[in-house]
mmCIF file of C-alpha atoms in Angstrom:
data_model
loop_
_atom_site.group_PDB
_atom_site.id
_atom_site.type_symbol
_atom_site.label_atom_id
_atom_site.label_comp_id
_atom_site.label_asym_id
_atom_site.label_seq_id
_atom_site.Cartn_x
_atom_site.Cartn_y
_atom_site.Cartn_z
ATOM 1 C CA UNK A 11 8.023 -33.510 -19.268
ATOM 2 C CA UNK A 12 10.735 -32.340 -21.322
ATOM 3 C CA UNK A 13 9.428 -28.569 -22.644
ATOM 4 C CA UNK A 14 11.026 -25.339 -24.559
ATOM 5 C CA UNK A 15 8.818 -22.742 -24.156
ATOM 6 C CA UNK A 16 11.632 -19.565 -24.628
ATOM 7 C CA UNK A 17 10.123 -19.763 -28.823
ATOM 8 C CA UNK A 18 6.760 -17.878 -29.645
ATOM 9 C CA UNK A 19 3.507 -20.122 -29.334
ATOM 10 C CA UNK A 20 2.158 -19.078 -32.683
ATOM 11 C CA UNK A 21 4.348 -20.193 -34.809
ATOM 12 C CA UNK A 22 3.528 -23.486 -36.627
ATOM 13 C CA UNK A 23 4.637 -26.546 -35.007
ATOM 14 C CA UNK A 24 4.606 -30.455 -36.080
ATOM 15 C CA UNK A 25 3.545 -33.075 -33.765
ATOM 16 C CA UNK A 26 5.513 -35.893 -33.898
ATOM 17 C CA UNK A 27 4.050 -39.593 -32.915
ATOM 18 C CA UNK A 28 5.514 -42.244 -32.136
ATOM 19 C CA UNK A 29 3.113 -45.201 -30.847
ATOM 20 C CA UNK A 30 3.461 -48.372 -29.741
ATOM 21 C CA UNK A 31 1.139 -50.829 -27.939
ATOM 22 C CA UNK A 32 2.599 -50.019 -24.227
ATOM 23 C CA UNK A 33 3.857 -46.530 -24.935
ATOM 24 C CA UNK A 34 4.464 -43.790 -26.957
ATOM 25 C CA UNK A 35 6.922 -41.122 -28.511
ATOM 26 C CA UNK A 36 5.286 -37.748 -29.029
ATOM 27 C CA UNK A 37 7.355 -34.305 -29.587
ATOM 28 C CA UNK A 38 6.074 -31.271 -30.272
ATOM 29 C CA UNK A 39 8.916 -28.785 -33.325
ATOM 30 C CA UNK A 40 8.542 -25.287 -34.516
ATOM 31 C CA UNK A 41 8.819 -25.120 -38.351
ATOM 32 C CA UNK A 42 12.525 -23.341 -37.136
ATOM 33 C CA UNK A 43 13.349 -26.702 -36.105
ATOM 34 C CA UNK A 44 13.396 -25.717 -32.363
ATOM 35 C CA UNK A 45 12.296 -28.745 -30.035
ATOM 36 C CA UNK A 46 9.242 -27.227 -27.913
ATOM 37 C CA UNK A 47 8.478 -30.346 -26.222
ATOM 38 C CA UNK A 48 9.207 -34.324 -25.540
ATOM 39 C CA UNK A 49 8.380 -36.672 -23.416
ATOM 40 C CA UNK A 50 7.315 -41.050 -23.475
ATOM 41 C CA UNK A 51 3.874 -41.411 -22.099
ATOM 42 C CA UNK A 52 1.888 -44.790 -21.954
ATOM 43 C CA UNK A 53 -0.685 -45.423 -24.700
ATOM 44 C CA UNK A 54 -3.638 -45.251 -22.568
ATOM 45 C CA UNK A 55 -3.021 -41.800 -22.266
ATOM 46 C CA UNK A 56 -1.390 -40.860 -25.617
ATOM 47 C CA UNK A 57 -4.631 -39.227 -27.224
ATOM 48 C CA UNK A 58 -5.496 -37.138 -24.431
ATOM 49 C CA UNK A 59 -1.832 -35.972 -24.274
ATOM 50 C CA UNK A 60 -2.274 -34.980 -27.932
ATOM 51 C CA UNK A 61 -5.281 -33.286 -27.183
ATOM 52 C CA UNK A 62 -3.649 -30.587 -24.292
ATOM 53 C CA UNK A 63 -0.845 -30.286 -26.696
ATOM 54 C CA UNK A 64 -3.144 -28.845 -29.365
ATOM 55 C CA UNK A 65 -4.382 -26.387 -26.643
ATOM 56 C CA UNK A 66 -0.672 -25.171 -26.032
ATOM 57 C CA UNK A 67 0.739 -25.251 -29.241
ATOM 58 C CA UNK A 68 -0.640 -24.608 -32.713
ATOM 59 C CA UNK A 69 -0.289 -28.233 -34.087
ATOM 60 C CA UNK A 70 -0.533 -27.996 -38.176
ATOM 61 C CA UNK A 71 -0.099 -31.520 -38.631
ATOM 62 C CA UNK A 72 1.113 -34.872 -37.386
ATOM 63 C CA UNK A 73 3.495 -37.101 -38.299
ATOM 64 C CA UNK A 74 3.783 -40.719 -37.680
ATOM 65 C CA UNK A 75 6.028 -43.783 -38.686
ATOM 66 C CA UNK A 76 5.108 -46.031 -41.302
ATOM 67 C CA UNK A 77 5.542 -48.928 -39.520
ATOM 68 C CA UNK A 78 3.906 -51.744 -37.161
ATOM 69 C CA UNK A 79 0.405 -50.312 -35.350
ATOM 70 C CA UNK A 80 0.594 -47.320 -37.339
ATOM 71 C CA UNK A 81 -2.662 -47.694 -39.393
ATOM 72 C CA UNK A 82 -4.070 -48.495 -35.932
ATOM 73 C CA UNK A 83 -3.335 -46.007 -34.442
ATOM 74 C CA UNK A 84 -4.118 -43.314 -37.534
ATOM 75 C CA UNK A 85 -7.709 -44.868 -37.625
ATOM 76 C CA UNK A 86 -8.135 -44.298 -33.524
ATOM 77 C CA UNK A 87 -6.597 -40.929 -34.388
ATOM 78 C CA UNK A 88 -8.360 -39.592 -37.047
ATOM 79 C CA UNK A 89 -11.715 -40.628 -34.837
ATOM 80 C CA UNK A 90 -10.591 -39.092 -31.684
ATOM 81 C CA UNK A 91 -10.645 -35.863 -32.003
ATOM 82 C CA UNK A 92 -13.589 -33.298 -33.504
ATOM 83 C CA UNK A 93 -11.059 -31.144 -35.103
ATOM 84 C CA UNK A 94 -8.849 -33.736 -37.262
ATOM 85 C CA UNK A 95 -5.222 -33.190 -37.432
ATOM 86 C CA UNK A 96 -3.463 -34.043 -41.260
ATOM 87 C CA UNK A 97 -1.804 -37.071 -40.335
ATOM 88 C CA UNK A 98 1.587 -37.433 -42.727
ATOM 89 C CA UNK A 99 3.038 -40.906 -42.795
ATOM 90 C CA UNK A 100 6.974 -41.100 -42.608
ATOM 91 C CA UNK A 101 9.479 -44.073 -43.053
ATOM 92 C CA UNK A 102 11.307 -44.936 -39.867
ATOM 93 C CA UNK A 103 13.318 -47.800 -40.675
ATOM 94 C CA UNK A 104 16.135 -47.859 -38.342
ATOM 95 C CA UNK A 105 14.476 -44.582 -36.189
ATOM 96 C CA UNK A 106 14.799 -46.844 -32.777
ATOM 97 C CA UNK A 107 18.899 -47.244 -33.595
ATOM 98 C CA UNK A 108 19.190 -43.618 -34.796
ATOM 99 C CA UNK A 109 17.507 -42.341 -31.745
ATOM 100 C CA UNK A 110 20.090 -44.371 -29.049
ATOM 101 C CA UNK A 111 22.459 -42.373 -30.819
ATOM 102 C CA UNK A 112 20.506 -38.897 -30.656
ATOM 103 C CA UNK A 113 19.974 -39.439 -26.684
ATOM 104 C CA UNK A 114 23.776 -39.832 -26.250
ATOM 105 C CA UNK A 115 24.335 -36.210 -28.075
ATOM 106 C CA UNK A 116 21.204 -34.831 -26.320
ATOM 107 C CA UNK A 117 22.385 -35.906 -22.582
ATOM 108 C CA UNK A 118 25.881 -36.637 -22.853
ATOM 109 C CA UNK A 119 27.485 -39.056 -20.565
ATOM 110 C CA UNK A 120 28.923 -37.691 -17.646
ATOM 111 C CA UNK A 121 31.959 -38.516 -14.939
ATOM 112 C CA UNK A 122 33.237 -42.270 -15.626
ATOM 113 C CA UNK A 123 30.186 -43.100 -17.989
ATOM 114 C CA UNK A 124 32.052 -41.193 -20.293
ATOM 115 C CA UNK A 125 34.775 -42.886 -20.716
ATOM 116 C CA UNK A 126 32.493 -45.757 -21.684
ATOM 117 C CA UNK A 127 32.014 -46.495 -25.364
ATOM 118 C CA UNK A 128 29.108 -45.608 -26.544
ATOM 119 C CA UNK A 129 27.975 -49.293 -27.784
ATOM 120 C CA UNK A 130 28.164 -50.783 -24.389
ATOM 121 C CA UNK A 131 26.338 -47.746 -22.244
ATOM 122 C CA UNK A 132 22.887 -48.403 -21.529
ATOM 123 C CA UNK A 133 20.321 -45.724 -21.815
ATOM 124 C CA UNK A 134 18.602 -44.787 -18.760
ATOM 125 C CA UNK A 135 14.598 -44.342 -20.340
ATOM 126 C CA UNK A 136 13.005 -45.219 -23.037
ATOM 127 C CA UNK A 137 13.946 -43.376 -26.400
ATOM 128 C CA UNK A 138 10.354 -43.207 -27.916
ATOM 129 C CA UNK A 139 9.916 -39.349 -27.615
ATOM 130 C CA UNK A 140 13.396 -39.372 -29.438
ATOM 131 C CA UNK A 141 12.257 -41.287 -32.365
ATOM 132 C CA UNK A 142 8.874 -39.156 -32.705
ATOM 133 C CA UNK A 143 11.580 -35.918 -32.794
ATOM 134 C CA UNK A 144 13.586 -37.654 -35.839
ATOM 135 C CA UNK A 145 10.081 -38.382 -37.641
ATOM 136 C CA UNK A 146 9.966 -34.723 -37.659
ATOM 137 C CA UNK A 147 13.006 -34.203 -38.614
ATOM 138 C CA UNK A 148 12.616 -36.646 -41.160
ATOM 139 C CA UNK A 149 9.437 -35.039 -43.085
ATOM 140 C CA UNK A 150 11.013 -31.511 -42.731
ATOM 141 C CA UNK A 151 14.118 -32.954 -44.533
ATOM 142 C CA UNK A 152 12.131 -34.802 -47.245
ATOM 143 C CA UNK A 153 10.074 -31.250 -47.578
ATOM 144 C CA UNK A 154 13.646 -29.292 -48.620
ATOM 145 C CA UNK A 155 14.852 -32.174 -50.587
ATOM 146 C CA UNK A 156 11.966 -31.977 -52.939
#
């Protein structure tokens, strides 16, 4: 589990959600833009990992990509839980390229790796929890560009 907890707890924060049909992306951003929490976790368990996040940090809404088991996954969503959670759709065309780049400037290569290029390293873990932090980012930048 990848967690910031140095911000205050009550300030709003976005969930973002990233699913997929083995696992999924989910990230946890104050309105400040600071990164409270990331972390892949298998699909199975995705909802319930929602669910303990909405007990640790005021969740105001959730955003999701547009894209492949998305309406799924809103429907399964929307039923799971007893308080529902405004689910915002976001485009993420080209999120899963964008996010190989992110992890690079997140955990920068180290010793020889870095003299690698980027384009030929290989990234260590899955990058879903990545993407669900650039849907975020995403909505918050289409929010100060209207």
């Amino acid at each position: 589990m990848h967690s910031d907890s140095s911000s205050l707890p009550d300030q709003p924060t976005i969930l973002g959600f990233d699913p997929g049909r083995l696992k999924c992306g989910i990230a946890v951003m104050g309105v400040d833009r600071i990164l409270k929490y990331h972390q892949v976790v298998p699909s199975a368990e995705a909802i319930a990992e929602i669910t303990t996040l909405r007990q640790t940090f005021p969740v105001s809404l959730l955003i999701m990509g547009n894209q492949t088991s998305s309406k799924d996954w809103k429907l399964k969503l929307s039923e799971a839980f007893i308080d529902p959670l405004r689910i915002v759709m976001v485009d993420e065309r080209n999120s899963t390229l964008e996010a190989r780049d992110r992890y690079w400037q997140m955990y920068p290569p180290k010793g020889l790796l870095s003299l690698v290029p980027q384009s030929l390293r290989t990234i260590p873990r899955p990058v879903d929890d990545i993407v669900a932090i650039l849907l975020i980012e995403r909505y918050l930048e289409r929010l100060v560009g209207q």
